Coordinates of N, CA and C and ligand atoms in Angstrom, one line a residue:
M1 N 73.4 122.0 155.0 CA 74.1 122.8 154.0 C 73.6 122.3 152.6
R2 N 73.5 123.3 151.7 CA 73.3 122.9 150.3 C 74.6 123.2 149.6
C3 N 74.9 122.4 148.6 CA 76.1 122.6 147.8 C 75.8 122.3 146.3
D4 N 76.0 123.3 145.5 CA 75.8 123.2 144.0 C 77.2 123.0 143.4
I5 N 77.4 122.0 142.6 CA 78.6 121.8 141.9 C 78.4 122.0 140.4
V6 N 79.2 122.9 139.8 CA 79.1 123.2 138.4 C 80.4 122.6 137.7
T7 N 80.2 121.7 136.8 CA 81.3 120.9 136.2 C 80.9 120.4 134.8
I8 N 81.9 120.1 134.0 CA 81.5 119.4 132.8 C 81.5 117.9 132.9
F9 N 81.8 117.4 134.2 CA 81.7 116.0 134.5 C 80.9 115.7 135.7
P10 N 79.6 115.9 135.7 CA 78.8 115.7 136.9 C 78.9 114.3 137.4
E11 N 79.1 113.3 136.5 CA 79.1 111.9 136.9 C 80.4 111.6 137.7
F12 N 81.4 112.5 137.6 CA 82.6 112.3 138.4 C 82.3 112.1 139.9
F13 N 81.2 112.7 140.3 CA 80.8 112.8 141.8 C 79.9 111.7 142.2
D14 N 79.5 110.8 141.3 CA 78.4 109.8 141.6 C 78.9 109.0 142.8
S15 N 80.0 108.3 142.7 CA 80.4 107.3 143.7 C 80.8 108.0 145.0
P16 N 81.6 109.1 144.9 CA 82.0 109.7 146.2 C 80.8 110.2 147.0
L17 N 79.8 110.8 146.3 CA 78.6 111.3 147.0 C 77.7 110.2 147.6
A18 N 77.8 109.0 147.0 CA 77.0 107.9 147.5 C 77.7 107.1 148.6
T19 N 78.9 107.4 148.9 CA 79.8 106.5 149.7 C 80.2 107.2 151.0
G20 N 80.3 106.4 152.0 CA 80.9 106.8 153.3 C 80.2 108.0 153.9
L21 N 81.0 108.9 154.4 CA 80.5 110.0 155.2 C 79.6 111.0 154.3
L22 N 80.1 111.2 153.1 CA 79.3 112.1 152.2 C 77.9 111.4 151.9
G23 N 77.9 110.1 151.7 CA 76.7 109.4 151.4 C 75.7 109.5 152.6
K24 N 76.3 109.3 153.8 CA 75.5 109.3 155.0 C 74.9 110.7 155.2
A25 N 75.7 111.7 155.0 CA 75.3 113.1 155.2 C 74.1 113.4 154.3
G26 N 74.2 112.9 153.1 CA 73.1 113.1 152.1 C 71.8 112.4 152.5
E27 N 72.0 111.1 152.9 CA 70.8 110.3 153.4 C 70.1 110.9 154.5
R28 N 70.9 111.5 155.4 CA 70.3 112.1 156.7 C 69.8 113.5 156.4
G29 N 70.0 114.0 155.2 CA 69.4 115.3 154.9 C 70.3 116.5 155.5
L30 N 71.5 116.2 155.9 CA 72.4 117.2 156.5 C 73.1 118.0 155.4
L31 N 73.3 117.3 154.3 CA 74.0 117.9 153.1 C 73.2 117.6 151.9
E32 N 72.8 118.6 151.1 CA 72.2 118.4 149.9 C 73.1 118.9 148.7
V33 N 73.6 117.9 147.9 CA 74.5 118.3 146.8 C 73.7 118.2 145.5
R34 N 73.8 119.2 144.7 CA 73.2 119.2 143.4 C 74.3 119.4 142.4
R35 N 74.4 118.5 141.4 CA 75.4 118.6 140.4 C 74.8 119.3 139.1
H36 N 75.5 120.1 138.5 CA 75.1 120.8 137.3 C 76.1 120.7 136.2
D37 N 75.6 120.3 135.0 CA 76.5 120.2 133.8 C 76.6 121.6 133.2
L38 N 77.8 122.1 133.2 CA 78.1 123.5 132.6 C 77.5 123.6 131.2
R39 N 77.6 122.5 130.5 CA 77.1 122.5 129.1 C 75.6 122.8 129.0
D40 N 74.9 122.7 130.0 CA 73.5 123.0 130.0 C 73.3 124.5 129.8
W41 N 74.3 125.3 130.0 CA 74.3 126.7 129.8 C 75.0 127.2 128.5
T42 N 75.2 126.2 127.6 CA 75.7 126.6 126.3 C 74.5 126.7 125.3
H43 N 74.7 127.3 124.1 CA 73.6 127.5 123.2 C 73.9 127.0 121.8
D44 N 75.1 126.4 121.6 CA 75.5 125.9 120.3 C 75.2 124.4 120.2
R45 N 75.2 123.9 119.0 CA 74.9 122.5 118.8 C 75.9 121.6 119.5
H46 N 77.1 122.0 119.5 CA 78.2 121.2 120.1 C 78.4 121.4 121.6
R47 N 77.6 122.3 122.2 CA 77.7 122.6 123.6 C 79.1 122.9 124.1
T48 N 79.7 123.9 123.3 CA 81.1 124.3 123.5 C 81.3 125.1 124.7
V49 N 82.3 124.7 125.6 CA 82.6 125.5 126.8 C 84.0 126.1 126.7
D50 N 84.7 125.9 125.7 CA 86.1 126.4 125.6 C 86.4 127.1 124.3
D51 N 87.4 127.8 124.2 CA 87.8 128.5 123.0 C 89.3 128.8 123.1
A52 N 89.9 129.2 122.0 CA 91.4 129.6 121.9 C 91.6 130.8 122.7
P53 N 92.8 130.9 123.3 CA 93.1 132.1 124.1 C 93.4 133.3 123.2
F54 N 92.9 134.5 123.6 CA 93.3 135.8 123.0 C 94.8 135.9 123.3
G55 N 95.5 136.4 122.3 CA 96.9 136.6 122.4 C 97.7 135.4 121.9
G56 N 97.0 134.3 121.7 CA 97.7 133.1 121.2 C 98.2 132.2 122.3
G57 N 98.8 131.1 121.8 CA 99.4 130.2 122.8 C 98.7 128.9 122.8
A58 N 99.3 127.9 123.4 CA 98.8 126.5 123.4 C 97.5 126.4 124.3
G59 N 96.7 125.4 124.1 CA 95.6 125.1 125.0 C 94.4 125.9 124.8
M60 N 93.4 125.6 125.5 CA 92.1 126.3 125.4 C 91.7 126.9 126.7
V61 N 90.8 127.9 126.6 CA 90.4 128.6 127.8 C 88.9 128.4 127.9
M62 N 88.4 128.2 129.1 CA 86.9 128.1 129.3 C 86.3 129.4 129.1
R63 N 85.2 129.4 128.3 CA 84.5 130.7 127.9 C 83.7 131.2 129.1
P64 N 83.6 132.5 129.1 CA 82.9 133.1 130.3 C 81.4 132.9 130.2
E65 N 80.7 132.9 129.0 CA 79.3 133.0 129.0 C 78.6 131.8 129.7
P66 N 79.0 130.5 129.5 CA 78.3 129.5 130.3 C 78.4 129.7 131.8
W67 N 79.6 130.1 132.3 CA 79.8 130.3 133.7 C 78.9 131.4 134.2
F68 N 78.9 132.5 133.5 CA 78.0 133.7 134.0 C 76.6 133.3 134.0
E69 N 76.1 132.6 133.0 CA 74.7 132.2 132.9 C 74.4 131.2 134.0
A70 N 75.3 130.3 134.2 CA 75.1 129.3 135.3 C 75.0 130.0 136.6
L71 N 75.9 130.9 136.9 CA 75.9 131.6 138.2 C 74.6 132.5 138.3
D72 N 74.2 133.1 137.2 CA 73.0 133.9 137.3 C 71.8 133.0 137.7
D73 N 71.7 131.9 137.1 CA 70.5 131.0 137.4 C 70.6 130.4 138.8
L74 N 71.8 130.0 139.2 CA 71.9 129.4 140.5 C 71.7 130.4 141.6
L75 N 72.2 131.6 141.4 CA 72.1 132.6 142.5 C 70.7 133.2 142.5
A76 N 69.9 133.1 141.4 CA 68.5 133.5 141.4 C 67.7 132.7 142.3
E77 N 68.2 131.5 142.6 CA 67.5 130.6 143.6 C 67.7 131.0 145.0
G78 N 68.7 131.9 145.2 CA 69.0 132.4 146.6 C 70.5 132.6 146.7
P79 N 70.9 133.2 147.8 CA 72.4 133.6 148.0 C 73.2 132.3 148.2
A80 N 74.5 132.4 147.9 CA 75.4 131.3 148.1 C 76.8 131.9 148.1
R81 N 77.8 131.2 148.7 CA 79.2 131.6 148.6 C 79.7 130.8 147.4
V82 N 80.2 131.6 146.4 CA 80.7 131.0 145.2 C 82.2 130.8 145.2
I83 N 82.6 129.6 145.0 CA 84.1 129.2 145.1 C 84.5 128.6 143.8
L84 N 85.7 129.1 143.3 CA 86.3 128.5 142.2 C 87.5 127.7 142.6
L85 N 87.7 126.5 142.1 CA 88.9 125.7 142.5 C 89.9 125.9 141.4
A86 N 91.1 126.4 141.8 CA 92.2 126.7 140.9 C 93.5 126.6 141.6
P87 N 94.6 126.3 140.9 CA 95.9 126.1 141.6 C 96.4 127.4 142.2
D88 N 95.9 128.6 141.8 CA 96.5 129.8 142.3 C 95.6 130.4 143.4
G89 N 94.6 129.6 143.9 CA 93.8 130.1 145.0 C 94.4 130.0 146.3
H90 N 93.7 130.5 147.3 CA 94.2 130.4 148.7 C 94.2 128.9 149.0
R91 N 95.2 128.4 149.8 CA 95.3 127.0 150.1 C 94.3 126.6 151.1
L92 N 93.5 125.6 150.8 CA 92.6 125.0 151.8 C 93.3 124.6 153.0
D93 N 92.8 125.0 154.2 CA 93.3 124.5 155.5 C 92.1 124.2 156.4
Q94 N 92.4 123.8 157.6 CA 91.3 123.4 158.4 C 90.4 124.6 158.9
A95 N 91.1 125.7 159.0 CA 90.4 126.9 159.4 C 89.4 127.3 158.3
T96 N 89.8 127.2 157.1 CA 88.9 127.5 155.9 C 87.8 126.5 155.9
A97 N 88.1 125.3 156.1 CA 87.0 124.3 156.1 C 86.0 124.6 157.2
G98 N 86.4 125.0 158.3 CA 85.6 125.4 159.4 C 84.7 126.6 159.1
R99 N 85.3 127.6 158.4 CA 84.6 128.8 158.0 C 83.5 128.4 157.0
L100 N 83.9 127.6 156.0 CA 82.9 127.2 154.9 C 81.7 126.4 155.5
A101 N 82.0 125.6 156.5 CA 81.0 124.8 157.1 C 79.9 125.6 157.8
L102 N 80.2 126.9 158.0 CA 79.2 127.8 158.6 C 78.2 128.4 157.6
E103 N 78.6 128.2 156.3 CA 77.8 128.8 155.2 C 76.5 127.9 155.0
P104 N 75.4 128.5 154.7 CA 74.2 127.7 154.4 C 74.3 127.1 153.0
R105 N 75.0 127.8 152.1 CA 75.0 127.3 150.7 C 76.3 127.6 150.0
L106 N 77.0 126.6 149.4 CA 78.2 126.8 148.6 C 77.9 126.5 147.1
V107 N 78.5 127.2 146.2 CA 78.6 126.8 144.8 C 80.0 126.6 144.5
L108 N 80.3 125.3 144.1 CA 81.7 125.0 143.8 C 81.9 124.9 142.3
C109 N 82.8 125.7 141.7 CA 83.0 125.8 140.3 C 84.2 125.0 139.9
C110 N 84.1 124.0 139.1 CA 85.2 123.2 138.7 C 85.7 123.6 137.3
G111 N 86.8 124.2 137.2 CA 87.4 124.5 135.9 C 88.1 123.3 135.3
R112 N 88.3 123.4 134.0 CA 89.0 122.3 133.3 C 90.1 122.9 132.4
Y113 N 90.7 122.1 131.6 CA 91.7 122.6 130.6 C 92.7 123.5 131.2
E114 N 93.3 124.3 130.4 CA 94.4 125.1 130.9 C 94.0 126.3 131.7
G115 N 92.7 126.6 131.7 CA 92.3 127.7 132.5 C 90.9 128.2 132.2
I116 N 90.5 129.3 132.8 CA 89.2 129.8 132.7 C 89.3 131.3 132.5
D117 N 88.4 131.8 131.7 CA 88.4 133.3 131.4 C 88.5 134.1 132.7
E118 N 89.4 135.0 132.8 CA 89.7 135.8 134.0 C 88.4 136.5 134.5
R119 N 87.5 136.8 133.6 CA 86.3 137.5 134.1 C 85.4 136.6 135.0
V120 N 85.6 135.3 134.9 CA 84.8 134.4 135.7 C 85.4 134.5 137.2
R121 N 86.7 134.5 137.2 CA 87.4 134.6 138.6 C 86.9 135.9 139.3
E122 N 86.7 136.9 138.5 CA 86.3 138.2 139.2 C 84.8 138.1 139.7
R123 N 84.1 137.1 139.2 CA 82.7 137.0 139.6 C 82.5 136.1 140.8
V124 N 83.5 135.3 141.2 CA 83.4 134.4 142.3 C 83.8 135.1 143.6
D125 N 83.4 134.5 144.7 CA 83.7 135.1 146.0 C 85.1 134.8 146.5
E126 N 85.5 133.6 146.0 CA 86.8 133.0 146.6 C 87.4 132.0 145.6
V127 N 88.7 132.0 145.5 CA 89.4 131.0 144.7 C 90.2 130.1 145.7
L128 N 90.0 128.8 145.6 CA 90.6 127.9 146.6 C 91.5 126.9 145.8
S129 N 92.7 126.6 146.4 CA 93.5 125.5 145.9 C 93.6 124.4 147.0
V130 N 93.8 123.2 146.6 CA 94.0 122.1 147.6 C 95.5 121.7 147.7
G131 N 96.4 122.4 146.9 CA 97.8 122.1 147.0 C 98.5 122.4 145.8
D132 N 99.9 122.4 145.9 CA 100.7 122.8 144.8 C 101.1 121.6 143.9
F133 N 100.1 121.3 143.1 CA 100.3 120.2 142.1 C 99.2 120.5 141.0
V134 N 99.5 119.9 139.8 CA 98.6 120.2 138.7 C 97.6 119.1 138.5
L135 N 96.3 119.4 138.6 CA 95.2 118.5 138.4 C 94.7 118.7 136.9
A136 N 94.0 117.7 136.4 CA 93.4 117.9 135.1 C 92.2 118.8 135.1
G137 N 91.6 118.9 136.3 CA 90.5 119.8 136.5 C 90.2 120.0 138.0
G138 N 89.2 120.8 138.2 CA 88.8 121.2 139.6 C 88.0 120.2 140.3
E139 N 87.6 119.1 139.6 CA 86.6 118.2 140.3 C 87.2 117.5 141.5
P140 N 88.5 116.9 141.4 CA 89.0 116.3 142.6 C 89.2 117.3 143.8
A141 N 89.5 118.5 143.4 CA 89.7 119.6 144.4 C 88.4 119.9 145.1
A142 N 87.3 119.9 144.3 CA 86.0 120.2 144.9 C 85.6 119.1 145.8
L143 N 85.9 117.9 145.5 CA 85.6 116.8 146.4 C 86.3 116.9 147.7
V144 N 87.6 117.3 147.6 CA 88.4 117.5 148.8 C 87.8 118.5 149.7
V145 N 87.4 119.6 149.1 CA 86.7 120.7 149.9 C 85.5 120.2 150.6
L146 N 84.6 119.5 149.8 CA 83.3 119.0 150.3 C 83.5 118.0 151.4
D147 N 84.5 117.1 151.3 CA 84.7 116.1 152.3 C 85.2 116.8 153.6
A148 N 86.1 117.8 153.5 CA 86.6 118.5 154.7 C 85.5 119.3 155.3
V149 N 84.6 119.9 154.5 CA 83.6 120.7 155.1 C 82.4 119.8 155.7
A150 N 82.0 118.8 154.9 CA 80.9 118.0 155.3 C 81.1 117.3 156.7
R151 N 82.3 116.9 157.0 CA 82.5 116.2 158.3 C 82.4 117.2 159.5
L152 N 82.4 118.5 159.2 CA 82.3 119.5 160.2 C 80.8 119.9 160.5
L153 N 79.9 119.5 159.6 CA 78.5 119.9 159.7 C 77.9 119.2 160.9
P154 N 77.1 120.0 161.7 CA 76.5 119.4 162.9 C 75.7 118.1 162.5
G155 N 76.0 117.1 163.3 CA 75.3 115.8 163.1 C 75.9 114.8 162.2
V156 N 76.9 115.3 161.4 CA 77.5 114.4 160.4 C 78.4 113.3 161.0
M157 N 79.3 113.7 161.9 CA 80.2 112.8 162.5 C 79.5 112.1 163.7
G158 N 79.6 110.8 163.7 CA 79.0 110.0 164.8 C 79.4 110.5 166.2
N159 N 80.7 110.5 166.4 CA 81.3 110.9 167.7 C 81.6 112.4 167.6
A160 N 80.8 113.1 168.4 CA 80.9 114.6 168.3 C 82.3 115.0 168.8
A161 N 82.9 114.3 169.7 CA 84.3 114.6 170.3 C 85.3 114.5 169.2
S162 N 85.3 113.5 168.3 CA 86.4 113.2 167.4 C 86.7 114.3 166.5
A163 N 85.7 115.0 165.9 CA 85.9 116.1 164.9 C 86.8 117.1 165.5
G164 N 86.5 117.6 166.7 CA 87.3 118.7 167.4 C 88.6 118.2 168.0
E165 N 88.6 117.0 168.5 CA 89.8 116.5 169.2 C 91.0 116.3 168.3
E166 N 90.7 116.2 167.0 CA 91.7 115.8 166.1 C 92.9 116.7 165.9
S167 N 93.9 116.2 165.4 CA 95.2 116.9 165.4 C 95.2 118.3 164.9
F168 N 94.5 118.5 163.7 CA 94.6 119.8 163.1 C 93.9 120.9 163.9
A169 N 93.0 120.5 164.8 CA 92.3 121.5 165.7 C 93.3 122.2 166.5
A170 N 94.3 121.4 167.1 CA 95.3 122.0 167.9 C 96.6 122.4 167.1
G171 N 96.5 122.1 165.8 CA 97.6 122.4 164.9 C 98.8 121.4 164.9
L172 N 98.6 120.3 165.6 CA 99.6 119.2 165.6 C 99.1 118.0 164.8
L173 N 100.1 117.2 164.3 CA 99.8 116.0 163.6 C 99.3 115.0 164.7
E174 N 98.7 113.9 164.2 CA 98.1 112.8 165.0 C 99.2 112.0 165.7
Y175 N 99.0 111.6 166.9 CA 99.9 110.7 167.6 C 99.7 109.3 167.1
P176 N 100.7 108.4 167.3 CA 100.6 107.0 166.7 C 99.4 106.2 167.4
Q177 N 98.7 105.5 166.6 CA 97.5 104.7 167.1 C 97.8 103.2 167.0
Y178 N 97.3 102.5 167.9 CA 97.5 101.0 167.9 C 96.1 100.3 168.3
T179 N 95.9 99.1 167.8 CA 94.8 98.3 168.2 C 95.4 96.9 168.4
R180 N 94.5 95.9 168.8 CA 94.9 94.6 169.0 C 95.5 93.9 167.7
P181 N 96.4 93.0 167.8 CA 96.9 92.4 169.0 C 98.1 93.2 169.6
A182 N 98.4 93.0 170.9 CA 99.4 93.8 171.6 C 100.8 93.5 171.0
V183 N 101.0 92.3 170.5 CA 102.2 91.9 169.8 C 101.8 91.3 168.5
Y184 N 102.4 91.8 167.4 CA 102.1 91.2 166.1 C 103.5 91.1 165.3
R185 N 103.8 89.9 165.0 CA 105.1 89.6 164.3 C 106.3 90.2 165.0
D186 N 106.3 90.1 166.3 CA 107.3 90.7 167.2 C 107.2 92.2 167.3
L187 N 106.2 92.8 166.7 CA 106.1 94.3 166.8 C 105.2 94.6 168.0
E188 N 105.7 95.3 169.0 CA 104.9 95.5 170.2 C 104.3 96.9 170.2
V189 N 103.1 96.9 170.8 CA 102.4 98.2 171.1 C 103.1 98.8 172.3
P190 N 103.4 100.1 172.3 CA 104.1 100.7 173.4 C 103.4 100.4 174.8
E191 N 104.3 100.0 175.8 CA 103.8 99.6 177.1 C 102.8 100.6 177.7
V192 N 103.2 101.8 177.6 CA 102.4 102.9 178.3 C 100.9 102.8 177.9
L193 N 100.6 102.5 176.6 CA 99.2 102.4 176.1 C 98.5 101.3 176.7
R194 N 99.2 100.3 177.3 CA 98.5 99.1 177.9 C 98.6 99.2 179.4
S195 N 99.1 100.3 179.9 CA 99.3 100.5 181.3 C 98.0 100.8 182.1
G196 N 97.1 101.4 181.4 CA 95.9 101.9 182.1 C 96.1 103.2 182.9
N197 N 97.2 103.7 182.8 CA 97.5 105.0 183.4 C 97.2 106.2 182.5
H198 N 96.0 106.7 182.6 CA 95.4 107.6 181.6 C 96.2 108.9 181.6
G199 N 96.8 109.4 182.7 CA 97.6 110.6 182.7 C 98.9 110.3 181.9
A200 N 99.5 109.2 182.1 CA 100.7 108.9 181.4 C 100.4 108.7 179.9
I201 N 99.3 108.1 179.6 CA 98.9 107.9 178.2 C 98.7 109.3 177.5
A202 N 98.0 110.2 178.1 CA 97.8 111.5 177.6 C 99.1 112.3 177.4
R203 N 100.0 112.2 178.3 CA 101.3 112.8 178.2 C 102.1 112.2 177.1
W204 N 102.1 110.9 176.9 CA 102.9 110.2 175.9 C 102.3 110.6 174.5
R205 N 101.0 110.6 174.4 CA 100.4 111.0 173.1 C 100.7 112.5 172.7
R206 N 100.7 113.3 173.7 CA 101.0 114.7 173.4 C 102.4 114.9 172.9
E207 N 103.3 114.2 173.6 CA 104.7 114.2 173.3 C 105.0 113.6 171.9
Q208 N 104.3 112.5 171.6 CA 104.5 111.9 170.2 C 103.9 112.8 169.1
A209 N 102.8 113.5 169.4 CA 102.2 114.4 168.4 C 103.2 115.6 168.1
I210 N 103.8 116.1 169.2 CA 104.8 117.2 169.0 C 106.0 116.7 168.2
Q211 N 106.6 115.5 168.6 CA 107.8 114.9 168.0 C 107.5 114.7 166.5
R212 N 106.3 114.2 166.2 CA 106.0 113.8 164.8 C 105.8 115.1 164.0
T213 N 105.2 116.1 164.6 CA 105.0 117.4 163.9 C 106.4 118.0 163.6
L214 N 107.2 118.0 164.7 CA 108.6 118.6 164.6 C 109.4 117.9 163.4
R215 N 109.2 116.6 163.3 CA 110.0 115.8 162.3 C 109.4 116.0 160.9
S216 N 108.0 115.9 160.8 CA 107.4 115.9 159.4 C 107.0 117.3 158.9
R217 N 106.5 118.1 159.8 CA 105.9 119.4 159.4 C 106.2 120.5 160.4
P218 N 107.5 120.8 160.5 CA 107.9 121.7 161.6 C 107.2 123.1 161.4
E219 N 106.9 123.5 160.2 CA 106.2 124.8 160.0 C 104.9 124.9 160.7
L220 N 104.2 123.7 160.9 CA 102.9 123.8 161.6 C 103.1 124.2 163.1
L221 N 104.2 124.0 163.7 CA 104.4 124.4 165.1 C 104.3 125.9 165.3
A222 N 104.5 126.7 164.3 CA 104.4 128.1 164.4 C 103.1 128.5 165.0
S223 N 102.0 127.9 164.4 CA 100.7 128.3 164.9 C 100.0 127.2 165.8
A224 N 100.8 126.2 166.2 CA 100.2 125.2 167.0 C 100.0 125.7 168.5
E225 N 99.1 125.1 169.2 CA 98.9 125.6 170.5 C 99.8 124.8 171.5
L226 N 101.0 125.3 171.6 CA 102.0 124.7 172.5 C 102.2 125.6 173.7
S227 N 102.4 125.0 174.9 CA 102.7 125.9 176.1 C 104.1 126.4 176.0
E228 N 104.4 127.4 176.7 CA 105.8 127.9 176.7 C 106.8 126.8 177.2
E229 N 106.3 126.0 178.1 CA 107.1 124.9 178.7 C 107.4 123.9 177.5
E230 N 106.4 123.6 176.7 CA 106.6 122.6 175.6 C 107.5 123.2 174.6
R231 N 107.4 124.5 174.3 CA 108.3 125.1 173.3 C 109.7 125.1 173.8
A232 N 109.9 125.4 175.1 CA 111.2 125.4 175.6 C 111.8 124.0 175.6
R233 N 111.0 123.0 176.0 CA 111.5 121.6 176.0 C 111.9 121.1 174.7
H234 N 111.3 121.6 173.6 CA 111.6 121.1 172.3 C 112.5 122.1 171.5
G235 N 113.1 123.0 172.3 CA 114.1 123.9 171.6 C 113.4 124.8 170.6
L236 N 112.2 125.2 170.9 CA 111.5 126.1 170.0 C 111.5 127.5 170.6
A237 N 111.6 128.5 169.7 CA 111.6 129.9 170.2 C 110.2 130.2 170.8
E238 N 110.2 131.1 171.8 CA 108.9 131.5 172.4 C 107.9 132.0 171.4
G239 N 106.7 131.3 171.5 CA 105.6 131.7 170.7 C 105.8 131.6 169.2
R240 N 106.9 130.9 168.8 CA 107.1 130.7 167.4 C 107.5 129.2 167.1
G241 N 107.5 128.9 165.8 CA 107.7 127.5 165.4 C 109.1 127.1 165.1
D242 N 110.0 128.1 165.0 CA 111.4 127.9 164.5 C 112.2 127.3 165.6
P243 N 113.0 126.3 165.3 CA 114.0 125.8 166.4 C 115.0 127.0 166.7
V244 N 115.4 127.1 167.9 CA 116.3 128.1 168.3 C 117.7 127.7 167.7
G245 N 118.4 128.7 167.2 CA 119.7 128.5 166.6 C 119.5 127.9 165.3
Ligands
J9Q1 C1 91.4 123.3 138.7 N1 95.3 122.1 139.2 O1 95.0 122.4 141.9 C2 95.1 122.4 143.2 N2 94.0 122.8 143.8 C3 93.1 123.0 142.7 C4 93.8 122.7 141.5 C5 93.2 122.8 140.2 C6 94.1 122.5 139.1 C7 93.5 122.6 137.8 C8 92.2 123.0 137.6 C9 91.9 123.2 140.0

């Protein structure tokens, strides 16, 4: 996959792209990320990317011209799915990450300040949010999207099983994990995990994942892949995530 990032802070991405999974994906040629400074598409001496809002009010708005010219130039190199990071976009979830991982090329547009001229939104293919909180700009959100997508690219994750086996694939949270020592400061690893009984271990983990999801994120159970027996056992309505009564 190729990914172009348009930002006024290209250096924001230096360390994340050089580190860990994203760094490895780059080294192996599985992901090619190009950063672009939006100010390269300005024409004034001060490389201005923002202006006061029509209609008045506090704050500045990102001007449309640098964005349109940037997208013209980047798309002239070939097709891409253009994504704007903004708090009013569709919420990023694992299904969206999976869908984006199938794209040959993404352009991630990072807005700053209080907002971006509405005409830019109309030129992008998709607006994505990473959650209901206010960021100073789209850069951290773009990194979240890229991290979630990159680990799904063929060949990026060492263990092919782990990407798919993970909790969000089935719509459940992760079960508790332990490693050595078996007892640490009087805190014991559950006996079943040391039993060698792989059937019992699998059942325990499944049960823990359901309990944990029920407790922390019950709304996830609506679309989780639970059997009717599991739903009944946990007092969930058939085929739905809401507790009965
Ligand atoms: C650009 N708050 O917030 C949540 N997902 C994306 C964002 C965001 C923001 C401000 C600017 C993106």
